């Protein structure tokens, strides 16, 4: 499940190191910058409209079918004749790649309560590996073969994941018999009735916006005369950030032992610290150190927030994940769009300020949530 999740989620990040190459091939500079935004937005839409199906249909068939659709969407992206066409294809790729988030709550459902944190952490380590190594792979392939070839390579990978899930996943009956329309309506009730869901979702949206801001602009920043480096080097930063892979299972085990709220607070602080490093210490070494801190902070917080959310209602895990991940990737889409604007008007300094402000917003949400929790515990 970890491997399949990584293969799926990788597809929404392949374009980031290749944006400069795509721009040279297709032109339309302003449109090219919308490609990662469209991918993140497609992912958010897919999370909202597809993820609730996990509670009401056969999950194994759903996951396999979604991988097949993902392969078709990737083929469409590979033949894109223009930047606008690729933006539309990226929307489809993002929506179908949400199969990764069908797998994560499935793993949480199969795990025992005392091992739920470590189980989520293991699967999320696969997700993080896909996020990080996707940039390394696409940066290398894009630089030496071309961006279209990267999308063609990803087609058989998606089909391979479908086969892997066919032979690996157990049969599992739906946890709810409600209709799809009612499942969508119930999202509003879950949002209003679960304070911890709201705070975790908003916090992760801000953090993922910060995370996406960095990765959206990195390739452009490295191409400037300050560094004069290509897409392959931008992709190598995925390997540097791979230390964050260890954060997911570690955060999961720590959440099982000390509670997820402690890990959430630590992750938010680390994310803010990473942008201080990026902004104050402007060098290649700062980028290397900062990306390790950034990935460790964001992924630790993600796993711990998921631990909190999945414990709220065992029969509604897919719908809870719908709300949580939709908010997160809407934050990611906003982060990518704002970062493109900040880069165009204020350069790397503007991007660093944006990333720090988003991390600071997450910290404020965390502190307010803690204050409310204390008040509730005191009976006020």
Short mmCIF file of C-alpha atoms in Angstrom, two decimals:
data_model
loop_
_atom_site.label_atom_id
_atom_site.label_comp_id
_atom_site.label_asym_id
_atom_site.label_seq_id
_atom_site.Cartn_x
_atom_site.Cartn_y
_atom_site.Cartn_z
CA UNK A 1 0.00 0.00 0.00
CA UNK A 2 2.90 2.35 0.73
CA UNK A 3 4.46 1.65 -2.69
CA UNK A 4 1.19 2.17 -4.57
CA UNK A 5 0.48 5.38 -2.66
CA UNK A 6 3.92 6.70 -3.56
CA UNK A 7 3.46 5.86 -7.25
CA UNK A 8 0.10 7.65 -7.27
CA UNK A 9 1.03 10.85 -5.47
CA UNK A 10 4.27 11.22 -7.45
CA UNK A 11 2.26 12.20 -10.50
CA UNK A 12 1.19 15.55 -9.06
CA UNK A 13 4.82 16.62 -8.60
CA UNK A 14 6.47 15.46 -11.83
CA UNK A 15 5.85 18.83 -13.49
CA UNK A 16 7.56 21.03 -10.89
CA UNK A 17 11.26 20.50 -11.76
CA UNK A 18 10.38 20.51 -15.49
CA UNK A 19 8.54 23.85 -15.62
CA UNK A 20 11.49 25.62 -17.19
CA UNK A 21 11.76 22.93 -19.88
CA UNK A 22 8.02 22.96 -20.54
CA UNK A 23 8.12 26.74 -20.80
CA UNK A 24 10.86 26.63 -23.45
CA UNK A 25 8.99 23.98 -25.44
CA UNK A 26 5.44 25.33 -25.28
CA UNK A 27 6.04 29.02 -24.54
CA UNK A 28 3.30 31.00 -22.77
CA UNK A 29 5.32 31.80 -19.66
CA UNK A 30 2.38 32.99 -17.57
CA UNK A 31 0.37 29.87 -18.43
CA UNK A 32 3.19 27.45 -17.60
CA UNK A 33 3.21 28.71 -14.03
CA UNK A 34 -0.42 27.55 -13.72
CA UNK A 35 0.44 23.89 -14.36
CA UNK A 36 1.32 23.00 -10.73
CA UNK A 37 -1.64 25.09 -9.53
CA UNK A 38 -4.00 23.15 -11.82
CA UNK A 39 -2.55 19.85 -10.62
CA UNK A 40 -3.04 20.76 -6.96
CA UNK A 41 -6.53 22.10 -7.67
CA UNK A 42 -7.43 18.90 -9.53
CA UNK A 43 -6.21 16.90 -6.58
CA UNK A 44 -8.36 18.97 -4.22
CA UNK A 45 -11.44 18.49 -6.43
CA UNK A 46 -10.75 14.76 -6.68
CA UNK A 47 -10.43 14.52 -2.94
CA UNK A 48 -13.77 16.24 -2.41
CA UNK A 49 -15.80 14.35 -5.01
CA UNK A 50 -14.06 10.95 -5.11
CA UNK A 51 -12.79 10.29 -1.61
CA UNK A 52 -16.26 9.91 0.02
CA UNK A 53 -16.74 6.87 -2.23
CA UNK A 54 -14.28 5.00 0.00
CA UNK A 55 -16.90 4.74 2.75
CA UNK A 56 -19.76 3.57 0.53
CA UNK A 57 -18.31 1.36 -2.25
CA UNK A 58 -15.93 -1.58 -2.54
CA UNK A 59 -12.56 0.03 -1.81
CA UNK A 60 -10.43 -2.55 -3.63
CA UNK A 61 -12.30 -2.11 -6.94
CA UNK A 62 -12.33 1.66 -6.51
CA UNK A 63 -8.56 1.85 -6.00
CA UNK A 64 -7.77 -0.40 -8.96
CA UNK A 65 -10.15 1.48 -11.27
CA UNK A 66 -8.76 4.85 -10.26
CA UNK A 67 -5.21 3.76 -11.13
CA UNK A 68 -6.38 2.82 -14.64
CA UNK A 69 -8.00 6.25 -15.07
CA UNK A 70 -4.79 7.89 -13.82
CA UNK A 71 -2.80 6.09 -16.54
CA UNK A 72 -5.17 7.47 -19.20
CA UNK A 73 -4.89 11.02 -17.81
CA UNK A 74 -1.09 10.82 -17.91
CA UNK A 75 -1.18 9.74 -21.55
CA UNK A 76 -3.32 12.79 -22.35
CA UNK A 77 -0.76 15.03 -20.61
CA UNK A 78 2.06 13.47 -22.64
CA UNK A 79 0.49 14.48 -25.96
CA UNK A 80 -0.45 18.04 -24.89
CA UNK A 81 0.04 20.38 -27.91
CA UNK A 82 -0.09 23.60 -25.87
CA UNK A 83 0.41 24.96 -22.37
CA UNK A 84 -3.33 25.47 -21.85
CA UNK A 85 -4.01 21.87 -22.93
CA UNK A 86 -1.41 20.69 -20.43
CA UNK A 87 -3.08 22.78 -17.71
CA UNK A 88 -6.35 20.95 -18.43
CA UNK A 89 -4.63 17.56 -18.50
CA UNK A 90 -2.89 18.39 -15.22
CA UNK A 91 -6.30 18.97 -13.66
CA UNK A 92 -7.30 15.41 -14.66
CA UNK A 93 -4.00 13.94 -13.46
CA UNK A 94 -4.42 15.63 -10.09
CA UNK A 95 -8.00 14.40 -9.67
CA UNK A 96 -7.21 10.76 -10.51
CA UNK A 97 -4.02 10.73 -8.41
CA UNK A 98 -6.21 11.02 -5.30
CA UNK A 99 -6.22 7.21 -5.31
CA UNK A 100 -3.30 7.62 -2.87
CA UNK A 101 -5.72 9.07 -0.34
CA UNK A 102 -8.12 6.16 -0.85
CA UNK A 103 -5.33 3.88 0.33
CA UNK A 104 -4.29 5.77 3.49
CA UNK A 105 -7.63 5.59 5.38
CA UNK A 106 -7.98 1.98 4.20
CA UNK A 107 -4.70 1.21 5.96
CA UNK A 108 -5.91 3.03 9.09
CA UNK A 109 -9.08 0.93 9.04
CA UNK A 110 -7.14 -2.34 8.80
CA UNK A 111 -4.79 -1.38 11.67
CA UNK A 112 -5.43 -2.01 15.36
CA UNK A 113 -5.96 1.17 17.46
CA UNK A 114 -2.63 0.85 19.30
CA UNK A 115 -0.73 0.61 16.01
CA UNK A 116 -2.74 3.08 13.95
CA UNK A 117 -0.16 5.85 14.20
CA UNK A 118 2.74 3.66 13.08
CA UNK A 119 0.62 2.15 10.28
CA UNK A 120 -0.34 5.58 8.96
CA UNK A 121 3.30 6.60 9.28
CA UNK A 122 4.47 3.62 7.21
CA UNK A 123 2.03 4.30 4.37
CA UNK A 124 2.77 8.03 4.54
CA UNK A 125 6.48 7.23 4.25
CA UNK A 126 5.59 5.74 0.87
CA UNK A 127 3.60 8.85 0.00
CA UNK A 128 6.50 11.10 0.96
CA UNK A 129 8.94 8.95 -1.00
CA UNK A 130 6.74 9.44 -4.07
CA UNK A 131 6.57 13.18 -3.48
CA UNK A 132 10.32 13.61 -3.11
CA UNK A 133 11.77 11.08 -5.54
CA UNK A 134 9.26 12.12 -8.21
CA UNK A 135 11.14 15.40 -8.49
CA UNK A 136 14.48 13.63 -8.78
CA UNK A 137 13.18 11.30 -11.48
CA UNK A 138 11.35 13.96 -13.48
CA UNK A 139 14.22 16.42 -13.19
CA UNK A 140 16.65 13.85 -14.63
CA UNK A 141 14.31 12.56 -17.34
CA UNK A 142 13.17 16.06 -18.27
CA UNK A 143 16.72 17.35 -18.62
CA UNK A 144 18.05 14.39 -20.62
CA UNK A 145 15.01 13.06 -22.53
CA UNK A 146 12.22 15.63 -22.35
CA UNK A 147 9.13 16.39 -20.34
CA UNK A 148 6.78 14.34 -22.53
CA UNK A 149 8.90 11.25 -21.98
CA UNK A 150 8.46 11.65 -18.22
CA UNK A 151 4.70 11.47 -18.56
CA UNK A 152 4.96 8.45 -20.86
CA UNK A 153 7.13 6.67 -18.29
CA UNK A 154 4.52 7.31 -15.61
CA UNK A 155 1.75 5.56 -17.59
CA UNK A 156 3.05 1.98 -17.11
CA UNK A 157 3.93 2.82 -13.49
CA UNK A 158 0.28 3.64 -12.80
CA UNK A 159 -0.84 0.41 -14.49
CA UNK A 160 1.74 -1.53 -12.47
CA UNK A 161 0.28 -0.08 -9.28
CA UNK A 162 -3.20 -1.24 -10.38
CA UNK A 163 -1.87 -4.78 -10.79
CA UNK A 164 -0.09 -4.56 -7.43
CA UNK A 165 -3.31 -3.55 -5.69
CA UNK A 166 -5.26 -6.29 -7.48
CA UNK A 167 -3.06 -8.97 -5.93
CA UNK A 168 -2.37 -7.28 -2.56
CA UNK A 169 -5.50 -5.62 -1.20
CA UNK A 170 -7.97 -7.60 0.91
CA UNK A 171 -11.69 -7.50 0.25
CA UNK A 172 -13.40 -5.06 2.59
CA UNK A 173 -17.08 -4.23 2.82
CA UNK A 174 -18.13 -0.56 2.78
CA UNK A 175 -18.39 0.96 6.26
CA UNK A 176 -21.58 2.84 5.35
CA UNK A 177 -24.63 2.15 3.19
CA UNK A 178 -25.54 5.80 2.60
CA UNK A 179 -26.03 7.15 -0.90
CA UNK A 180 -23.30 9.20 -2.58
CA UNK A 181 -25.40 12.38 -2.38
CA UNK A 182 -25.90 11.88 1.35
CA UNK A 183 -22.20 11.18 1.79
CA UNK A 184 -21.39 14.56 0.25
CA UNK A 185 -24.00 16.31 2.40
CA UNK A 186 -22.56 14.66 5.51
CA UNK A 187 -19.26 16.46 4.89
CA UNK A 188 -20.84 19.71 6.07
CA UNK A 189 -22.11 18.03 9.24
CA UNK A 190 -18.68 16.56 9.97
CA UNK A 191 -17.05 19.96 9.44
CA UNK A 192 -19.45 21.73 11.79
CA UNK A 193 -19.44 19.01 14.43
CA UNK A 194 -15.70 18.28 14.72
CA UNK A 195 -13.58 21.12 16.08
CA UNK A 196 -10.37 19.10 15.85
CA UNK A 197 -11.09 18.32 12.21
CA UNK A 198 -11.44 22.03 11.44
CA UNK A 199 -8.24 23.06 13.20
CA UNK A 200 -6.20 20.16 11.75
CA UNK A 201 -7.48 20.89 8.23
CA UNK A 202 -6.79 24.63 8.34
CA UNK A 203 -3.39 24.11 9.93
CA UNK A 204 -2.32 21.56 7.32
CA UNK A 205 -3.64 23.76 4.50
CA UNK A 206 -1.36 26.60 5.63
CA UNK A 207 1.63 24.29 6.04
CA UNK A 208 1.14 22.61 2.68
CA UNK A 209 0.79 26.00 1.03
CA UNK A 210 4.17 26.86 2.52
CA UNK A 211 5.61 23.53 1.34
CA UNK A 212 4.26 23.92 -2.20
CA UNK A 213 5.51 27.50 -2.45
CA UNK A 214 9.08 26.26 -2.06
CA UNK A 215 8.85 23.42 -4.57
CA UNK A 216 6.94 25.47 -7.16
CA UNK A 217 9.64 28.15 -7.35
CA UNK A 218 12.77 26.08 -6.69
CA UNK A 219 13.44 25.22 -10.36
CA UNK A 220 13.08 28.89 -11.39
CA UNK A 221 15.31 30.04 -8.51
CA UNK A 222 18.06 27.56 -9.38
CA UNK A 223 18.04 28.74 -13.01
CA UNK A 224 18.89 32.32 -12.01
CA UNK A 225 22.46 33.63 -12.48
CA UNK A 226 22.98 33.20 -8.73
CA UNK A 227 23.12 29.40 -9.21
CA UNK A 228 22.76 28.73 -12.98
CA UNK A 229 21.56 25.16 -12.38
CA UNK A 230 19.14 23.04 -14.41
CA UNK A 231 16.10 20.86 -13.83
CA UNK A 232 18.21 17.81 -12.97
CA UNK A 233 19.70 19.63 -9.97
CA UNK A 234 16.26 20.83 -8.90
CA UNK A 235 15.17 17.22 -8.98
CA UNK A 236 18.13 16.16 -6.84
CA UNK A 237 16.67 18.22 -4.02
CA UNK A 238 14.10 15.44 -3.78
CA UNK A 239 16.88 13.13 -2.59
CA UNK A 240 18.06 15.75 -0.10
CA UNK A 241 14.55 16.07 1.28
CA UNK A 242 14.19 12.29 1.45
CA UNK A 243 15.35 12.46 5.05
CA UNK A 244 11.76 13.49 5.65
CA UNK A 245 10.76 9.91 4.74
CA UNK A 246 12.04 8.89 8.15
CA UNK A 247 9.89 11.57 9.76
CA UNK A 248 6.60 9.87 8.84
CA UNK A 249 7.03 6.53 10.67
CA UNK A 250 8.94 8.27 13.48
CA UNK A 251 6.14 10.80 13.92
CA UNK A 252 3.59 7.98 13.85
CA UNK A 253 5.34 6.05 16.62
CA UNK A 254 5.83 9.21 18.66
CA UNK A 255 2.14 10.06 18.24
CA UNK A 256 1.25 6.58 19.54
CA UNK A 257 3.45 7.12 22.62
CA UNK A 258 3.28 10.84 23.49
CA UNK A 259 0.14 11.89 21.70
CA UNK A 260 -0.21 13.52 18.26
CA UNK A 261 -0.65 17.10 19.52
CA UNK A 262 2.95 17.32 20.72
CA UNK A 263 4.25 16.21 17.31
CA UNK A 264 1.98 18.69 15.53
CA UNK A 265 3.39 21.62 17.52
CA UNK A 266 6.98 20.54 16.88
CA UNK A 267 6.34 20.15 13.14
CA UNK A 268 4.84 23.64 12.81
CA UNK A 269 7.84 25.21 14.54
CA UNK A 270 10.26 23.32 12.27
CA UNK A 271 8.42 24.53 9.16
CA UNK A 272 8.71 28.14 10.30
CA UNK A 273 12.41 27.62 11.07
CA UNK A 274 13.03 26.31 7.53
CA UNK A 275 11.87 29.59 5.99
CA UNK A 276 14.07 31.57 8.32
CA UNK A 277 16.98 29.52 6.95
CA UNK A 278 15.87 30.07 3.33
CA UNK A 279 15.39 33.82 3.74
CA UNK A 280 18.30 34.81 5.98
CA UNK A 281 21.01 32.48 4.71
CA UNK A 282 20.82 32.83 0.93
CA UNK A 283 23.07 30.08 -0.42
CA UNK A 284 22.93 26.57 -1.87
CA UNK A 285 23.81 25.18 1.57
CA UNK A 286 20.81 27.02 3.02
CA UNK A 287 18.55 25.39 0.45
CA UNK A 288 19.92 21.94 1.31
CA UNK A 289 19.56 22.36 5.07
CA UNK A 290 16.26 24.22 4.80
CA UNK A 291 14.59 21.59 2.62
CA UNK A 292 15.46 18.87 5.13
CA UNK A 293 13.92 20.90 7.96
CA UNK A 294 10.90 21.83 5.81
CA UNK A 295 10.12 18.26 4.76
CA UNK A 296 10.63 16.91 8.27
CA UNK A 297 8.34 19.55 9.77
CA UNK A 298 5.51 19.32 7.24
CA UNK A 299 5.45 15.52 7.10
CA UNK A 300 5.58 15.10 10.89
CA UNK A 301 2.62 17.43 11.24
CA UNK A 302 0.72 15.68 8.44
CA UNK A 303 1.00 12.20 9.96
CA UNK A 304 0.05 13.45 13.43
CA UNK A 305 -2.93 15.45 12.18
CA UNK A 306 -4.13 12.38 10.29
CA UNK A 307 -3.79 10.37 13.50
CA UNK A 308 -6.08 12.90 15.20
CA UNK A 309 -8.61 13.04 12.36
CA UNK A 310 -8.96 9.28 11.79
CA UNK A 311 -9.73 8.71 15.48
CA UNK A 312 -12.78 11.02 15.39
CA UNK A 313 -15.24 8.63 13.68
CA UNK A 314 -14.13 5.13 12.52
CA UNK A 315 -17.14 4.77 10.20
CA UNK A 316 -16.43 8.02 8.37
CA UNK A 317 -12.66 7.87 7.82
CA UNK A 318 -12.81 8.40 4.06
CA UNK A 319 -15.14 11.39 4.48
CA UNK A 320 -12.99 12.82 7.28
CA UNK A 321 -9.99 12.37 5.01
CA UNK A 322 -11.96 14.08 2.23
CA UNK A 323 -12.32 17.24 4.30
CA UNK A 324 -8.79 17.15 5.69
CA UNK A 325 -6.99 16.47 2.40
CA UNK A 326 -9.22 18.77 0.32
CA UNK A 327 -8.38 21.64 2.65
CA UNK A 328 -4.71 20.69 2.54
CA UNK A 329 -4.47 20.64 -1.24
CA UNK A 330 -6.54 23.78 -1.67
CA UNK A 331 -3.88 25.30 0.55
CA UNK A 332 -1.25 23.77 -1.73
CA UNK A 333 -2.89 25.23 -4.84
CA UNK A 334 -3.11 28.64 -3.17
CA UNK A 335 0.52 28.37 -2.09
CA UNK A 336 1.63 27.58 -5.66
CA UNK A 337 -0.37 30.49 -7.10
CA UNK A 338 0.78 32.97 -4.45
CA UNK A 339 4.38 31.81 -4.82
CA UNK A 340 4.26 32.42 -8.58
CA UNK A 341 2.95 35.94 -7.90
CA UNK A 342 5.54 36.58 -5.18
CA UNK A 343 8.36 35.33 -7.41
CA UNK A 344 7.30 37.59 -10.26
CA UNK A 345 7.07 40.70 -8.08
CA UNK A 346 9.62 40.25 -5.28
CA UNK A 347 11.88 37.33 -6.22
CA UNK A 348 13.11 34.81 -3.69
CA UNK A 349 12.75 37.27 -0.81
CA UNK A 350 9.03 37.52 -1.54
CA UNK A 351 8.68 33.72 -1.71
CA UNK A 352 10.53 33.34 1.60
CA UNK A 353 8.27 35.89 3.26
CA UNK A 354 5.19 34.13 1.89
CA UNK A 355 6.36 30.72 3.15
CA UNK A 356 7.14 32.11 6.60
CA UNK A 357 3.75 33.86 6.86
CA UNK A 358 1.91 30.65 5.97
CA UNK A 359 3.88 28.70 8.59
CA UNK A 360 3.16 31.46 11.11
CA UNK A 361 -0.55 31.20 10.28
CA UNK A 362 -0.42 27.48 11.05
CA UNK A 363 1.24 28.24 14.38
CA UNK A 364 -1.51 30.74 15.29
CA UNK A 365 -4.18 28.14 14.43
CA UNK A 366 -2.40 25.58 16.62
CA UNK A 367 -2.19 27.98 19.58
CA UNK A 368 -5.85 28.99 19.27
CA UNK A 369 -6.92 25.35 19.08
CA UNK A 370 -4.90 24.53 22.17
CA UNK A 371 -6.51 27.41 24.02
CA UNK A 372 -9.99 26.20 23.09
CA UNK A 373 -9.13 22.63 24.09
CA UNK A 374 -7.98 23.81 27.52
CA UNK A 375 -11.18 25.81 27.94
CA UNK A 376 -13.33 22.81 26.97
CA UNK A 377 -11.42 20.55 29.36
CA UNK A 378 -11.99 23.06 32.16
CA UNK A 379 -15.73 23.05 31.44
CA UNK A 380 -15.92 26.68 30.33
#
